Structure formats: C-alpha cells, structure tokens
Steps between C-alpha positions, in 0.01 A plus 500: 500500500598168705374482845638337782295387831741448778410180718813368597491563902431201763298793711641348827375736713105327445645207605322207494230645324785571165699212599371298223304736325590859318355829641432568180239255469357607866072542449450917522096538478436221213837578273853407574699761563723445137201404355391887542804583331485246243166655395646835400760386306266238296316825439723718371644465116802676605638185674604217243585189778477490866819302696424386838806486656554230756656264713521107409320431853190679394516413107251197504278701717480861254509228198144347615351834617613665100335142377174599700510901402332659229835660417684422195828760508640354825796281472679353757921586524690316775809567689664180639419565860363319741565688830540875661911464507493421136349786308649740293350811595230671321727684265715208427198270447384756214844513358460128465142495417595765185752272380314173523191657332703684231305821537798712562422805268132523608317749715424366814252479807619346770217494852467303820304241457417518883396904481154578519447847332190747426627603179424403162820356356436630151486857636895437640521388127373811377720685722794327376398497178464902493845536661753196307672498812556299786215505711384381875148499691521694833323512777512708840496340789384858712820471688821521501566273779292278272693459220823390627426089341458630160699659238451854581403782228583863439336673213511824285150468348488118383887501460679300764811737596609254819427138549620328852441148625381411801633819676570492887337892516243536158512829356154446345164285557507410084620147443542322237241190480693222254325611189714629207482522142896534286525568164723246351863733500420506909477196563824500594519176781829325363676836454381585888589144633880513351602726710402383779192673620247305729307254365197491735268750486388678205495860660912456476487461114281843517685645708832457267286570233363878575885590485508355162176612327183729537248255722097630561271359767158464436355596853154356604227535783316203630593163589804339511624202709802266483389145577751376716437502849225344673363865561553649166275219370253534788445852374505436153189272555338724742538781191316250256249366771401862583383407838278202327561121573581258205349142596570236209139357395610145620641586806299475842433738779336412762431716838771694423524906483710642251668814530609728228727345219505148517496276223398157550634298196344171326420164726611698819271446838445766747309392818460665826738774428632851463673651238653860383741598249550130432554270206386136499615286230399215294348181696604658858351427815463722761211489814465669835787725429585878486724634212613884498723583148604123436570271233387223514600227218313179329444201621614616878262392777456763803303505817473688778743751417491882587754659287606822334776583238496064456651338202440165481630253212325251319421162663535611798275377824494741787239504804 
C-alpha cells in the first residue's frame, strides 16, 4: 500500500501565523501535527512509501523539516502552485499525484495531514484490510446542526448507504474526517474527474463513489480535530496540554502567571504578564501584557497589550 499525506493548503484562515509557514508543521504539545501522522505510517509494514503532497510555496520548508525527521518513507510530491486561486482541488491534486508517482494500481491511504485524530492508524488499516473495500474514518460530531461543514454519513452497520457534502439541513452527526483507505480498482480519480465532477473536496469523490461500489466507515470515539482555524488549533493544543503549561527550557518567565494551556516555545521572554490558552513562539517578546486564546508568533515584540482571540504574525512590534 502507497500512502499519501495531503499538505497542499495555504491555511489562510491562521493568517499570519500560516502565511509563511504550513499548519501542518504548527507545534501541538512537542510533535508537529504531520509529524504524529508520519509516525504511524513509519510504523506500520503495510505502507511501502509515504507522499507528502504539497504546494511549491511550502516545498523548501517540508524538504528541511523531512531532512531533520527521523522518518525515512516520506517523500515530498509537488503540485505547481504557488497561491489559493491556483490549486487543483484535493481530488484533482491526487489524480495528478497518482500519475506523477506511477502508483496507479496500488492500494491507497490518503489522510489530512492537518487532522489530529485519537485513533491508531493501523487499526483503520485493519479495518480496511478485513473488508477490501473502500473505506473512511468517521466521527460524530453529537449534532446534527454540527455537521453541516463536513461530508455527512449514513450507515447500515459500517456500510455507508448515503453520503452528502456539506448539507444545508444534516441528516446525521457522523462525518467523514479525510481519512480513507482504496483498494487499487477504486481508486477511481481520473474516471471521476472526466466527467466532470468537482474537483475540491474529497467527500464529492465519496459521495459518487457509494453509488458505484460497497464503501465501510470505520467509526471511532475520542479525539478528533481539523487544524484549520485559529480555534480548532487552540483546542487541539488544549487536548494535548491537558490543562498543563508547556514552557521551552530556554525560554524566560518572569512575574508572569500562566493559565491553563500555554506553551511558551524556545528563546521566548515572558515578563510582567498574563497568559491563558496561549501560544508563544520561538524568540518572542512579550511583557506587561494580557493574552486570552492568542497566537502569538516568533520574533514579534509586544507590550502592554490586553487581548483575547489575538493573532499576531511574526516580526511584528505592538505596545
């Protein structure tokens, strides 16, 4: 089985903190949040390479984190984009990402590199692997009213009899989470983009697929959370803090009190402050300030700032 980790999205809406940098590579606890992924599918004999798909703004970038990684299956595939307006869509990025590779005729795992998940990857692979058919990760939301952003599920046992994307009125809390495994004879992108289905999201190619074929979810409890709004990643930190504070061994705080869930990163100065629910990156500088649920990037100098739900790019100088 062939893997692919999709990275390809400029994640504006964590702009500036993404504007130069991937969500991917966004500091969850002490890992990445592909890196998690990456783990899993070094682990697992199942997978024979691992193609990061991505963009040719962020290639240098994923090239010199893979130098620094312990990983030896990733590989990096690029589409020739360099902006929002210019990308293919998911679907069409992994119709040209099968081609370019030559893996067509391979099983295939294709997950968000920018979803942080509870589950152990290789148990979706056992699932799969007990059912040779195409299968999804689900999740439920608890609401309906919930659900209504995602590619909505409706099962039989773990077969998907109704698939709907981004309904206006959901019919169900299960949505699909951008995990899915295909045996090779389903993977089926050029025959879907010919006639001239959408291109975007993957939950369309599922979608025409369940009329085609039998498709299983593999439904899970636990965490899930899509990294790609400044409050998805908020919580996804706050779930691997667990109400603890991460302060980088070289960074300094000084009369400060620290909340729950802040993580202080390396070289950063705290002075005369307050923070909750707040990350602090590399080199910052922050004093006689009050962050609430804020971002706060490297290298930016802050003062006498009270702020909540704050994002605030790199190099900046605010007081």
């Amino acid at each position: 089985m062939e893997a692919v980790v999709l990275a390809g999205g400029y994640a504006t809406r964590l702009w500036p903190i993404t504007r130069h940098r991937p969500k991917m590579l966004l500091p969850v606890g002490e890992q990445t949040v592909i890196d998690r992924i990456l783990a899993e599918l070094e682990d697992d004999d199942r997978i024979d390479s691992v193609y990061l798909s991505t963009n040719e703004r962020f290639v240098d970038v994923f090239d010199a984190h893979l130098a620094e990684s312990p990983f030896e299956k990733p590989q990096l595939s690029v589409e020739e984009t360099t902006e929002e307006d210019e990308k293919f869509g998911v679907i069409g990025a992994l119709a040209q990402l099968v081609d370019r590779e030559e893996i067509d005729g391979e099983d295939l795992l294709v997950i968000a590199g920018d979803n942080l998940i509870s589950f152990n990857v290789s148990d979706f692979l056992d699932s799969f692997d007990d059912k040779q058919a195409p299968t999804l990760a689900a999740y439920d939301v608890g609401a309906p009213a919930d659900a209504s952003e995602y590619g909505v599920i409706d099962v039989d046992g773990d077969e998907v009899i109704d698939f709907e994307e981004k309904p206006d009125d959901p019919a169900s809390s299960l949505v699909s989470i951008a995990c899915y495994a295909f045996p090779a004879e389903e993977v089926r992108f050029e025959e879907y983009l010919a006639n001239g289905n959408n291109p975007d999201e993957p939950g369309w190619f599922i979608q025409w697929l369940v009329d085609r074929c039998s498709v299983r979810a593999f439904t899970f409890d636990g965490a899930w959370y899509d990294i790609g709004t400044p409050e998805g990643y908020l919580d996804a930190v706050a779930w691997a803090l667990d109400g603890e504070n991460l302060v980088a061994s070289d960074a300094t705080v000084e009369n400060t009190t620290l909340g729950t869930n802040v993580h202080i990163m390396s070289g950063a100065r705290v002075t005369d402050s307050k923070l909750d629910r707040t990350l602090v990156f590399e080199d910052a500088v922050i004093s006689e300030s009050t962050f609430r649920e804020s971002i706060i990037d490297c290298e930016s100098e802050v003062s006498g700032l009270d702020l909540a739900g704050a994002l605030i790019g790199a190099h900046s100088e605010l007081s």
